């Protein structure tokens, strides 16, 4: 994987000078200077630095650098990337932070490039451009500090993705499809307006860092404890850290659900030969009550209940789980500080408790 440097100075310190063309901070509006560079130098140039200039449109003659691997055009007035970028067939890293791009700024066939790292943070994207979701080799995508409100379900198409940073937007929710990224190891969703996590995130088996600080989370799904490789979970600045929400409205089950509960709890036999298909599908969708002392099931009507798990003996982290009825509360559940709401009930190893950053 191509290493992602933190700044232009890092590039110069870590790469051979003969391979780097640094045209940063030169007040450039065009790249006419490339026409004066020898053909040999063009072929040898692997990294091009164009930061802090005055480009409003992507300079098309960058395509002269046919062997370019890394391009940083951050901190310009860039509002549009022209089709000429498609000629950079070997380009792996494109950094265009702090510009004026939006979802209409990319060429139609941008998704056909071989990019592995894209950083478009600090722009004006209100939606994730569909072209980005077509980059099959993409390993790192940063869209922090934009104007995003949603994460498209098509994010699941980026099956090579290892890093996804969407911090500092206005995102309200996380689509369950995000869990279909098998190699995702870093997920940054801090500084948004997210109120809950889909339990499907527990399927991110490669996830090692989950950044959720400064959101509107009041609880976490119990399934998050299944992220066995998670090394860092950042939660500071969420309501769950400063106040706990325990009681939720319970909607009584419908007659259909009551009948379905009886069929399932008493193990009545049914099949598609004698039962309408829609009822069979409904009965098969039953969820078992997690209370070990209850043999009940539920369908659409359940009690959302917060369990407080003791982390490191210092913090009590609220985890959401679902019960089939209010009667499934244990006697100690009415007291949020009760010892009965400890990590022992969830059988969580102590070393797993040391991966949560609340402060």
PDB file of C-alpha atoms in Angstrom, residues 21-299:
ATOM      1  CA  UNK A  21       8.346  17.994  -8.225  1.00  0.00           C
ATOM      2  CA  UNK A  22       7.436  20.618  -5.637  1.00  0.00           C
ATOM      3  CA  UNK A  23       5.542  23.617  -7.047  1.00  0.00           C
ATOM      4  CA  UNK A  24       3.757  24.551  -3.841  1.00  0.00           C
ATOM      5  CA  UNK A  25       3.275  28.152  -2.633  1.00  0.00           C
ATOM      6  CA  UNK A  26       4.221  29.694  -5.963  1.00  0.00           C
ATOM      7  CA  UNK A  27       0.977  31.604  -6.578  1.00  0.00           C
ATOM      8  CA  UNK A  28       0.348  29.523  -9.711  1.00  0.00           C
ATOM      9  CA  UNK A  29      -2.877  29.650 -11.715  1.00  0.00           C
ATOM     10  CA  UNK A  30      -1.669  27.388 -14.542  1.00  0.00           C
ATOM     11  CA  UNK A  31       1.017  24.755 -15.024  1.00  0.00           C
ATOM     12  CA  UNK A  32       2.694  26.139 -18.099  1.00  0.00           C
ATOM     13  CA  UNK A  33       5.976  25.384 -16.329  1.00  0.00           C
ATOM     14  CA  UNK A  34       5.528  21.685 -17.103  1.00  0.00           C
ATOM     15  CA  UNK A  35       6.085  22.394 -20.777  1.00  0.00           C
ATOM     16  CA  UNK A  36       9.645  23.442 -19.964  1.00  0.00           C
ATOM     17  CA  UNK A  37      10.479  20.212 -18.169  1.00  0.00           C
ATOM     18  CA  UNK A  38      12.358  17.584 -20.113  1.00  0.00           C
ATOM     19  CA  UNK A  39      10.669  14.377 -21.165  1.00  0.00           C
ATOM     20  CA  UNK A  40      13.088  12.437 -18.968  1.00  0.00           C
ATOM     21  CA  UNK A  41      12.181  14.497 -15.901  1.00  0.00           C
ATOM     22  CA  UNK A  42       8.472  14.033 -16.628  1.00  0.00           C
ATOM     23  CA  UNK A  43       8.867  10.263 -16.677  1.00  0.00           C
ATOM     24  CA  UNK A  44      10.921  10.285 -13.482  1.00  0.00           C
ATOM     25  CA  UNK A  45       8.419  12.402 -11.548  1.00  0.00           C
ATOM     26  CA  UNK A  46       6.363  10.228  -9.220  1.00  0.00           C
ATOM     27  CA  UNK A  47       5.113  12.903  -6.827  1.00  0.00           C
ATOM     28  CA  UNK A  48       3.727  16.345  -7.605  1.00  0.00           C
ATOM     29  CA  UNK A  49       3.033  18.962  -4.945  1.00  0.00           C
ATOM     30  CA  UNK A  50       0.775  21.850  -5.928  1.00  0.00           C
ATOM     31  CA  UNK A  51      -0.525  23.005  -2.546  1.00  0.00           C
ATOM     32  CA  UNK A  52      -1.296  26.628  -1.657  1.00  0.00           C
ATOM     33  CA  UNK A  53      -1.581  27.977  -5.173  1.00  0.00           C
ATOM     34  CA  UNK A  54      -4.508  29.551  -7.052  1.00  0.00           C
ATOM     35  CA  UNK A  55      -5.866  26.737  -9.204  1.00  0.00           C
ATOM     36  CA  UNK A  56      -9.643  26.906  -9.668  1.00  0.00           C
ATOM     37  CA  UNK A  57      -9.680  24.173 -12.334  1.00  0.00           C
ATOM     38  CA  UNK A  58      -7.501  21.095 -12.335  1.00  0.00           C
ATOM     39  CA  UNK A  59      -4.480  21.825 -14.584  1.00  0.00           C
ATOM     40  CA  UNK A  60      -4.889  19.446 -17.497  1.00  0.00           C
ATOM     41  CA  UNK A  61      -1.223  19.379 -18.468  1.00  0.00           C
ATOM     42  CA  UNK A  62      -0.503  17.389 -15.303  1.00  0.00           C
ATOM     43  CA  UNK A  63      -1.218  14.480 -17.651  1.00  0.00           C
ATOM     44  CA  UNK A  64       2.293  15.056 -19.070  1.00  0.00           C
ATOM     45  CA  UNK A  65       3.547  13.266 -15.943  1.00  0.00           C
ATOM     46  CA  UNK A  66       2.534   9.816 -17.125  1.00  0.00           C
ATOM     47  CA  UNK A  67       4.242   7.963 -14.247  1.00  0.00           C
ATOM     48  CA  UNK A  68       2.768  10.091 -11.477  1.00  0.00           C
ATOM     49  CA  UNK A  69       1.860   8.118  -8.336  1.00  0.00           C
ATOM     50  CA  UNK A  70       1.103  10.881  -5.845  1.00  0.00           C
ATOM     51  CA  UNK A  71      -0.596  14.262  -6.354  1.00  0.00           C
ATOM     52  CA  UNK A  72      -1.388  16.854  -3.689  1.00  0.00           C
ATOM     53  CA  UNK A  73      -3.365  19.875  -4.879  1.00  0.00           C
ATOM     54  CA  UNK A  74      -4.716  20.939  -1.488  1.00  0.00           C
ATOM     55  CA  UNK A  75      -5.482  24.504  -0.387  1.00  0.00           C
ATOM     56  CA  UNK A  76      -6.230  26.041  -3.740  1.00  0.00           C
ATOM     57  CA  UNK A  77      -9.541  27.401  -5.019  1.00  0.00           C
ATOM     58  CA  UNK A  78     -10.154  24.167  -6.914  1.00  0.00           C
ATOM     59  CA  UNK A  79     -13.789  23.753  -7.936  1.00  0.00           C
ATOM     60  CA  UNK A  80     -13.522  21.320 -10.850  1.00  0.00           C
ATOM     61  CA  UNK A  81     -11.367  18.369 -11.909  1.00  0.00           C
ATOM     62  CA  UNK A  82     -11.201  18.005 -15.674  1.00  0.00           C
ATOM     63  CA  UNK A  83     -11.110  14.827 -17.757  1.00  0.00           C
ATOM     64  CA  UNK A  84      -7.352  15.050 -18.281  1.00  0.00           C
ATOM     65  CA  UNK A  85      -6.797  13.500 -14.864  1.00  0.00           C
ATOM     66  CA  UNK A  86      -8.037  10.233 -16.353  1.00  0.00           C
ATOM     67  CA  UNK A  87      -4.772  10.062 -18.308  1.00  0.00           C
ATOM     68  CA  UNK A  88      -2.866   9.524 -15.046  1.00  0.00           C
ATOM     69  CA  UNK A  89      -3.293   5.761 -15.231  1.00  0.00           C
ATOM     70  CA  UNK A  90      -0.682   5.044 -12.521  1.00  0.00           C
ATOM     71  CA  UNK A  91      -1.918   7.584  -9.972  1.00  0.00           C
ATOM     72  CA  UNK A  92      -2.502   5.943  -6.576  1.00  0.00           C
ATOM     73  CA  UNK A  93      -2.913   8.902  -4.193  1.00  0.00           C
ATOM     74  CA  UNK A  94      -4.951  12.053  -4.798  1.00  0.00           C
ATOM     75  CA  UNK A  95      -5.117  14.701  -2.065  1.00  0.00           C
ATOM     76  CA  UNK A  96      -7.294  17.755  -2.687  1.00  0.00           C
ATOM     77  CA  UNK A  97      -8.113  19.048   0.794  1.00  0.00           C
ATOM     78  CA  UNK A  98      -9.432  22.517   1.577  1.00  0.00           C
ATOM     79  CA  UNK A  99     -10.783  23.453  -1.827  1.00  0.00           C
ATOM     80  CA  UNK A 100     -14.223  24.310  -3.227  1.00  0.00           C
ATOM     81  CA  UNK A 101     -15.252  21.012  -4.767  1.00  0.00           C
ATOM     82  CA  UNK A 102     -18.728  19.533  -4.534  1.00  0.00           C
ATOM     83  CA  UNK A 103     -20.485  16.433  -5.843  1.00  0.00           C
ATOM     84  CA  UNK A 104     -20.506  17.882  -9.382  1.00  0.00           C
ATOM     85  CA  UNK A 105     -16.756  18.521  -9.561  1.00  0.00           C
ATOM     86  CA  UNK A 106     -15.535  15.114 -10.733  1.00  0.00           C
ATOM     87  CA  UNK A 107     -15.392  13.787 -14.308  1.00  0.00           C
ATOM     88  CA  UNK A 108     -17.921  11.119 -15.235  1.00  0.00           C
ATOM     89  CA  UNK A 109     -15.319   8.341 -15.577  1.00  0.00           C
ATOM     90  CA  UNK A 110     -13.396   9.225 -12.402  1.00  0.00           C
ATOM     91  CA  UNK A 111     -14.513   5.895 -10.906  1.00  0.00           C
ATOM     92  CA  UNK A 112     -12.476   4.000 -13.489  1.00  0.00           C
ATOM     93  CA  UNK A 113      -9.163   5.213 -12.086  1.00  0.00           C
ATOM     94  CA  UNK A 114      -6.821   3.003 -10.049  1.00  0.00           C
ATOM     95  CA  UNK A 115      -6.726   5.261  -7.002  1.00  0.00           C
ATOM     96  CA  UNK A 116      -5.998   3.738  -3.607  1.00  0.00           C
ATOM     97  CA  UNK A 117      -6.025   6.903  -1.455  1.00  0.00           C
ATOM     98  CA  UNK A 118      -8.424   9.842  -1.860  1.00  0.00           C
ATOM     99  CA  UNK A 119      -8.576  12.786   0.552  1.00  0.00           C
ATOM    100  CA  UNK A 120     -11.241  15.391  -0.268  1.00  0.00           C
ATOM    101  CA  UNK A 121     -11.638  16.739   3.269  1.00  0.00           C
ATOM    102  CA  UNK A 122     -12.516  20.396   3.780  1.00  0.00           C
ATOM    103  CA  UNK A 123     -14.555  20.856   0.608  1.00  0.00           C
ATOM    104  CA  UNK A 124     -18.258  21.468  -0.099  1.00  0.00           C
ATOM    105  CA  UNK A 125     -19.622  17.992  -0.772  1.00  0.00           C
ATOM    106  CA  UNK A 126     -23.263  17.623   0.298  1.00  0.00           C
ATOM    107  CA  UNK A 127     -23.384  14.068  -1.036  1.00  0.00           C
ATOM    108  CA  UNK A 128     -20.775  11.408  -1.659  1.00  0.00           C
ATOM    109  CA  UNK A 129     -20.148  11.536  -5.426  1.00  0.00           C
ATOM    110  CA  UNK A 130     -21.168   8.271  -7.106  1.00  0.00           C
ATOM    111  CA  UNK A 131     -17.823   8.202  -8.927  1.00  0.00           C
ATOM    112  CA  UNK A 132     -16.032   7.700  -5.605  1.00  0.00           C
ATOM    113  CA  UNK A 133     -18.177   4.652  -4.924  1.00  0.00           C
ATOM    114  CA  UNK A 134     -16.887   3.025  -8.125  1.00  0.00           C
ATOM    115  CA  UNK A 135     -13.184   3.077  -7.157  1.00  0.00           C
ATOM    116  CA  UNK A 136     -12.687  -0.660  -6.701  1.00  0.00           C
ATOM    117  CA  UNK A 137      -9.073  -0.374  -5.498  1.00  0.00           C
ATOM    118  CA  UNK A 138      -9.712   2.404  -2.993  1.00  0.00           C
ATOM    119  CA  UNK A 139      -8.182   1.697   0.426  1.00  0.00           C
ATOM    120  CA  UNK A 140      -8.460   5.104   2.108  1.00  0.00           C
ATOM    121  CA  UNK A 141     -11.266   7.654   1.711  1.00  0.00           C
ATOM    122  CA  UNK A 142     -11.360  10.924   3.665  1.00  0.00           C
ATOM    123  CA  UNK A 143     -14.315  13.290   3.323  1.00  0.00           C
ATOM    124  CA  UNK A 144     -14.103  15.042   6.666  1.00  0.00           C
ATOM    125  CA  UNK A 145     -15.188  18.640   7.104  1.00  0.00           C
ATOM    126  CA  UNK A 146     -17.707  18.675   4.278  1.00  0.00           C
ATOM    127  CA  UNK A 147     -21.512  19.090   4.302  1.00  0.00           C
ATOM    128  CA  UNK A 148     -22.606  15.466   4.141  1.00  0.00           C
ATOM    129  CA  UNK A 149     -25.930  14.539   5.735  1.00  0.00           C
ATOM    130  CA  UNK A 150     -26.030  10.872   4.756  1.00  0.00           C
ATOM    131  CA  UNK A 151     -23.763   7.935   3.975  1.00  0.00           C
ATOM    132  CA  UNK A 152     -25.032   6.164   0.841  1.00  0.00           C
ATOM    133  CA  UNK A 153     -25.801   2.460   1.041  1.00  0.00           C
ATOM    134  CA  UNK A 154     -23.541   2.027  -1.984  1.00  0.00           C
ATOM    135  CA  UNK A 155     -20.557   2.579   0.309  1.00  0.00           C
ATOM    136  CA  UNK A 156     -20.552  -1.221   0.502  1.00  0.00           C
ATOM    137  CA  UNK A 157     -19.184  -1.283  -3.067  1.00  0.00           C
ATOM    138  CA  UNK A 158     -15.767  -0.140  -1.785  1.00  0.00           C
ATOM    139  CA  UNK A 159     -14.777  -3.633  -0.762  1.00  0.00           C
ATOM    140  CA  UNK A 160     -11.034  -2.831  -0.553  1.00  0.00           C
ATOM    141  CA  UNK A 161     -11.533   0.068   1.873  1.00  0.00           C
ATOM    142  CA  UNK A 162      -9.368   0.042   5.006  1.00  0.00           C
ATOM    143  CA  UNK A 163      -9.847   3.622   6.233  1.00  0.00           C
ATOM    144  CA  UNK A 164     -12.999   5.737   6.091  1.00  0.00           C
ATOM    145  CA  UNK A 165     -12.993   9.198   7.652  1.00  0.00           C
ATOM    146  CA  UNK A 166     -16.243  11.209   7.603  1.00  0.00           C
ATOM    147  CA  UNK A 167     -15.761  13.368  10.691  1.00  0.00           C
ATOM    148  CA  UNK A 168     -16.981  16.960  10.885  1.00  0.00           C
ATOM    149  CA  UNK A 169     -20.060  16.633   8.709  1.00  0.00           C
ATOM    150  CA  UNK A 170     -23.791  16.666   9.506  1.00  0.00           C
ATOM    151  CA  UNK A 171     -24.385  12.925   9.242  1.00  0.00           C
ATOM    152  CA  UNK A 172     -27.505  11.773  11.094  1.00  0.00           C
ATOM    153  CA  UNK A 173     -27.353   7.989  10.787  1.00  0.00           C
ATOM    154  CA  UNK A 174     -25.176   5.087   9.673  1.00  0.00           C
ATOM    155  CA  UNK A 175     -26.466   2.679   7.005  1.00  0.00           C
ATOM    156  CA  UNK A 176     -26.204  -1.024   7.898  1.00  0.00           C
ATOM    157  CA  UNK A 177     -24.500  -1.576   4.527  1.00  0.00           C
ATOM    158  CA  UNK A 178     -21.375  -0.007   5.996  1.00  0.00           C
ATOM    159  CA  UNK A 179     -20.858  -3.315   7.797  1.00  0.00           C
ATOM    160  CA  UNK A 180     -20.157  -5.018   4.455  1.00  0.00           C
ATOM    161  CA  UNK A 181     -16.577  -3.705   4.228  1.00  0.00           C
ATOM    162  CA  UNK A 182     -14.422  -6.722   5.117  1.00  0.00           C
ATOM    163  CA  UNK A 183     -11.075  -4.887   5.421  1.00  0.00           C
ATOM    164  CA  UNK A 184     -12.184  -1.701   7.173  1.00  0.00           C
ATOM    165  CA  UNK A 185      -9.863  -1.139  10.132  1.00  0.00           C
ATOM    166  CA  UNK A 186     -10.407   2.580  10.880  1.00  0.00           C
ATOM    167  CA  UNK A 187     -13.819   4.280  10.896  1.00  0.00           C
ATOM    168  CA  UNK A 188     -13.945   7.978  11.792  1.00  0.00           C
ATOM    169  CA  UNK A 189     -17.455   9.376  12.370  1.00  0.00           C
ATOM    170  CA  UNK A 190     -16.699  11.991  15.023  1.00  0.00           C
ATOM    171  CA  UNK A 191     -18.267  15.458  15.138  1.00  0.00           C
ATOM    172  CA  UNK A 192     -21.553  14.566  13.446  1.00  0.00           C
ATOM    173  CA  UNK A 193     -25.178  14.275  14.624  1.00  0.00           C
ATOM    174  CA  UNK A 194     -25.410  10.493  14.878  1.00  0.00           C
ATOM    175  CA  UNK A 195     -27.958   9.269  17.435  1.00  0.00           C
ATOM    176  CA  UNK A 196     -27.552   5.489  17.148  1.00  0.00           C
ATOM    177  CA  UNK A 197     -25.438   2.698  15.685  1.00  0.00           C
ATOM    178  CA  UNK A 198     -26.800  -0.181  13.609  1.00  0.00           C
ATOM    179  CA  UNK A 199     -26.065  -3.529  15.294  1.00  0.00           C
ATOM    180  CA  UNK A 200     -24.705  -4.746  11.953  1.00  0.00           C
ATOM    181  CA  UNK A 201     -21.473  -2.846  12.674  1.00  0.00           C
ATOM    182  CA  UNK A 202     -20.491  -5.849  14.761  1.00  0.00           C
ATOM    183  CA  UNK A 203     -19.789  -7.589  11.426  1.00  0.00           C
ATOM    184  CA  UNK A 204     -16.739  -5.352  10.835  1.00  0.00           C
ATOM    185  CA  UNK A 205     -14.312  -8.050  11.867  1.00  0.00           C
ATOM    186  CA  UNK A 206     -11.217  -6.063  10.864  1.00  0.00           C
ATOM    187  CA  UNK A 207     -12.189  -2.882  12.718  1.00  0.00           C
ATOM    188  CA  UNK A 208      -9.511  -1.670  15.133  1.00  0.00           C
ATOM    189  CA  UNK A 209     -10.435   1.978  15.674  1.00  0.00           C
ATOM    190  CA  UNK A 210     -13.918   3.481  15.892  1.00  0.00           C
ATOM    191  CA  UNK A 211     -14.115   7.241  16.418  1.00  0.00           C
ATOM    192  CA  UNK A 212     -17.557   8.426  17.555  1.00  0.00           C
ATOM    193  CA  UNK A 213     -16.801  11.379  19.815  1.00  0.00           C
ATOM    194  CA  UNK A 214     -18.956  14.517  19.712  1.00  0.00           C
ATOM    195  CA  UNK A 215     -22.153  12.946  18.420  1.00  0.00           C
ATOM    196  CA  UNK A 216     -25.609  12.481  19.959  1.00  0.00           C
ATOM    197  CA  UNK A 217     -25.295   8.872  21.106  1.00  0.00           C
ATOM    198  CA  UNK A 218     -27.300   7.928  24.194  1.00  0.00           C
ATOM    199  CA  UNK A 219     -26.597   4.191  24.030  1.00  0.00           C
ATOM    200  CA  UNK A 220     -24.631   1.578  22.120  1.00  0.00           C
ATOM    201  CA  UNK A 221     -26.000  -1.680  20.730  1.00  0.00           C
ATOM    202  CA  UNK A 222     -24.943  -4.680  22.766  1.00  0.00           C
ATOM    203  CA  UNK A 223     -23.518  -6.205  19.590  1.00  0.00           C
ATOM    204  CA  UNK A 224     -20.629  -3.745  19.645  1.00  0.00           C
ATOM    205  CA  UNK A 225     -18.957  -6.031  22.178  1.00  0.00           C
ATOM    206  CA  UNK A 226     -18.492  -8.518  19.331  1.00  0.00           C
ATOM    207  CA  UNK A 227     -15.858  -6.295  17.719  1.00  0.00           C
ATOM    208  CA  UNK A 228     -13.108  -8.497  19.074  1.00  0.00           C
ATOM    209  CA  UNK A 229     -10.249  -6.708  17.282  1.00  0.00           C
ATOM    210  CA  UNK A 230     -11.287  -3.215  18.348  1.00  0.00           C
ATOM    211  CA  UNK A 231      -8.381  -1.398  19.985  1.00  0.00           C
ATOM    212  CA  UNK A 232      -9.847   2.085  20.336  1.00  0.00           C
ATOM    213  CA  UNK A 233     -13.404   3.338  20.791  1.00  0.00           C
ATOM    214  CA  UNK A 234     -13.709   7.106  21.220  1.00  0.00           C
ATOM    215  CA  UNK A 235     -16.983   8.266  22.816  1.00  0.00           C
ATOM    216  CA  UNK A 236     -16.261  11.562  24.545  1.00  0.00           C
ATOM    217  CA  UNK A 237     -18.739  14.377  24.034  1.00  0.00           C
ATOM    218  CA  UNK A 238     -21.800  12.117  23.673  1.00  0.00           C
ATOM    219  CA  UNK A 239     -24.912  12.196  25.876  1.00  0.00           C
ATOM    220  CA  UNK A 240     -24.190   8.626  26.984  1.00  0.00           C
ATOM    221  CA  UNK A 241     -21.127   9.928  28.791  1.00  0.00           C
ATOM    222  CA  UNK A 242     -22.824  12.792  30.633  1.00  0.00           C
ATOM    223  CA  UNK A 243     -26.311  11.388  31.132  1.00  0.00           C
ATOM    224  CA  UNK A 244     -27.967   7.990  30.749  1.00  0.00           C
ATOM    225  CA  UNK A 245     -31.304   7.293  29.121  1.00  0.00           C
ATOM    226  CA  UNK A 246     -33.028   4.296  30.697  1.00  0.00           C
ATOM    227  CA  UNK A 247     -36.772   4.283  30.050  1.00  0.00           C
ATOM    228  CA  UNK A 248     -38.377   4.085  26.616  1.00  0.00           C
ATOM    229  CA  UNK A 249     -41.961   3.966  25.399  1.00  0.00           C
ATOM    230  CA  UNK A 250     -43.277   0.422  25.064  1.00  0.00           C
ATOM    231  CA  UNK A 251     -45.934  -0.230  22.416  1.00  0.00           C
ATOM    232  CA  UNK A 252     -48.072  -3.266  23.333  1.00  0.00           C
ATOM    233  CA  UNK A 253     -47.948  -6.140  20.836  1.00  0.00           C
ATOM    234  CA  UNK A 254     -50.654  -6.520  18.199  1.00  0.00           C
ATOM    235  CA  UNK A 255     -53.040  -9.486  18.088  1.00  0.00           C
ATOM    236  CA  UNK A 256     -50.950 -10.904  15.252  1.00  0.00           C
ATOM    237  CA  UNK A 257     -47.813 -10.708  17.355  1.00  0.00           C
ATOM    238  CA  UNK A 258     -49.518 -12.207  20.408  1.00  0.00           C
ATOM    239  CA  UNK A 259     -50.682 -15.157  18.320  1.00  0.00           C
ATOM    240  CA  UNK A 260     -47.225 -15.531  16.791  1.00  0.00           C
ATOM    241  CA  UNK A 261     -45.590 -15.516  20.214  1.00  0.00           C
ATOM    242  CA  UNK A 262     -47.831 -18.361  21.358  1.00  0.00           C
ATOM    243  CA  UNK A 263     -47.052 -20.405  18.232  1.00  0.00           C
ATOM    244  CA  UNK A 264     -43.305 -19.961  18.701  1.00  0.00           C
ATOM    245  CA  UNK A 265     -43.087 -20.272  22.477  1.00  0.00           C
ATOM    246  CA  UNK A 266     -45.184 -23.454  22.531  1.00  0.00           C
ATOM    247  CA  UNK A 267     -43.382 -24.946  19.535  1.00  0.00           C
ATOM    248  CA  UNK A 268     -46.507 -25.441  17.449  1.00  0.00           C
ATOM    249  CA  UNK A 269     -45.624 -26.987  14.113  1.00  0.00           C
ATOM    250  CA  UNK A 270     -46.368 -25.111  10.885  1.00  0.00           C
ATOM    251  CA  UNK A 271     -45.301 -25.381   7.268  1.00  0.00           C
ATOM    252  CA  UNK A 272     -45.912 -23.759   3.924  1.00  0.00           C
ATOM    253  CA  UNK A 273     -48.257 -26.604   3.049  1.00  0.00           C
ATOM    254  CA  UNK A 274     -50.867 -25.565   5.582  1.00  0.00           C
ATOM    255  CA  UNK A 275     -49.943 -21.949   6.392  1.00  0.00           C
ATOM    256  CA  UNK A 276     -49.915 -18.885   4.095  1.00  0.00           C
ATOM    257  CA  UNK A 277     -46.418 -17.897   3.000  1.00  0.00           C
ATOM    258  CA  UNK A 278     -46.669 -14.423   4.530  1.00  0.00           C
ATOM    259  CA  UNK A 279     -47.454 -15.921   7.947  1.00  0.00           C
ATOM    260  CA  UNK A 280     -44.610 -18.419   7.669  1.00  0.00           C
ATOM    261  CA  UNK A 281     -42.199 -15.574   6.875  1.00  0.00           C
ATOM    262  CA  UNK A 282     -43.562 -13.605   9.810  1.00  0.00           C
ATOM    263  CA  UNK A 283     -43.200 -16.515  12.225  1.00  0.00           C
ATOM    264  CA  UNK A 284     -39.668 -17.188  11.006  1.00  0.00           C
ATOM    265  CA  UNK A 285     -38.694 -13.599  11.785  1.00  0.00           C
ATOM    266  CA  UNK A 286     -39.138 -14.052  15.549  1.00  0.00           C
ATOM    267  CA  UNK A 287     -36.307 -12.912  17.821  1.00  0.00           C
ATOM    268  CA  UNK A 288     -35.541 -14.710  21.059  1.00  0.00           C
ATOM    269  CA  UNK A 289     -35.713 -12.673  24.241  1.00  0.00           C
ATOM    270  CA  UNK A 290     -32.129 -12.228  25.561  1.00  0.00           C
ATOM    271  CA  UNK A 291     -33.246 -12.621  29.176  1.00  0.00           C
ATOM    272  CA  UNK A 292     -31.790 -16.032  30.137  1.00  0.00           C
ATOM    273  CA  UNK A 293     -34.732 -16.600  32.500  1.00  0.00           C
ATOM    274  CA  UNK A 294     -37.305 -16.038  29.752  1.00  0.00           C
ATOM    275  CA  UNK A 295     -38.223 -18.447  26.974  1.00  0.00           C
ATOM    276  CA  UNK A 296     -40.280 -15.854  25.113  1.00  0.00           C
ATOM    277  CA  UNK A 297     -39.891 -14.323  21.659  1.00  0.00           C
ATOM    278  CA  UNK A 298     -40.862 -11.036  20.059  1.00  0.00           C
ATOM    279  CA  UNK A 299     -41.506  -9.736  16.541  1.00  0.00           C
TER     280      UNK A 299
END
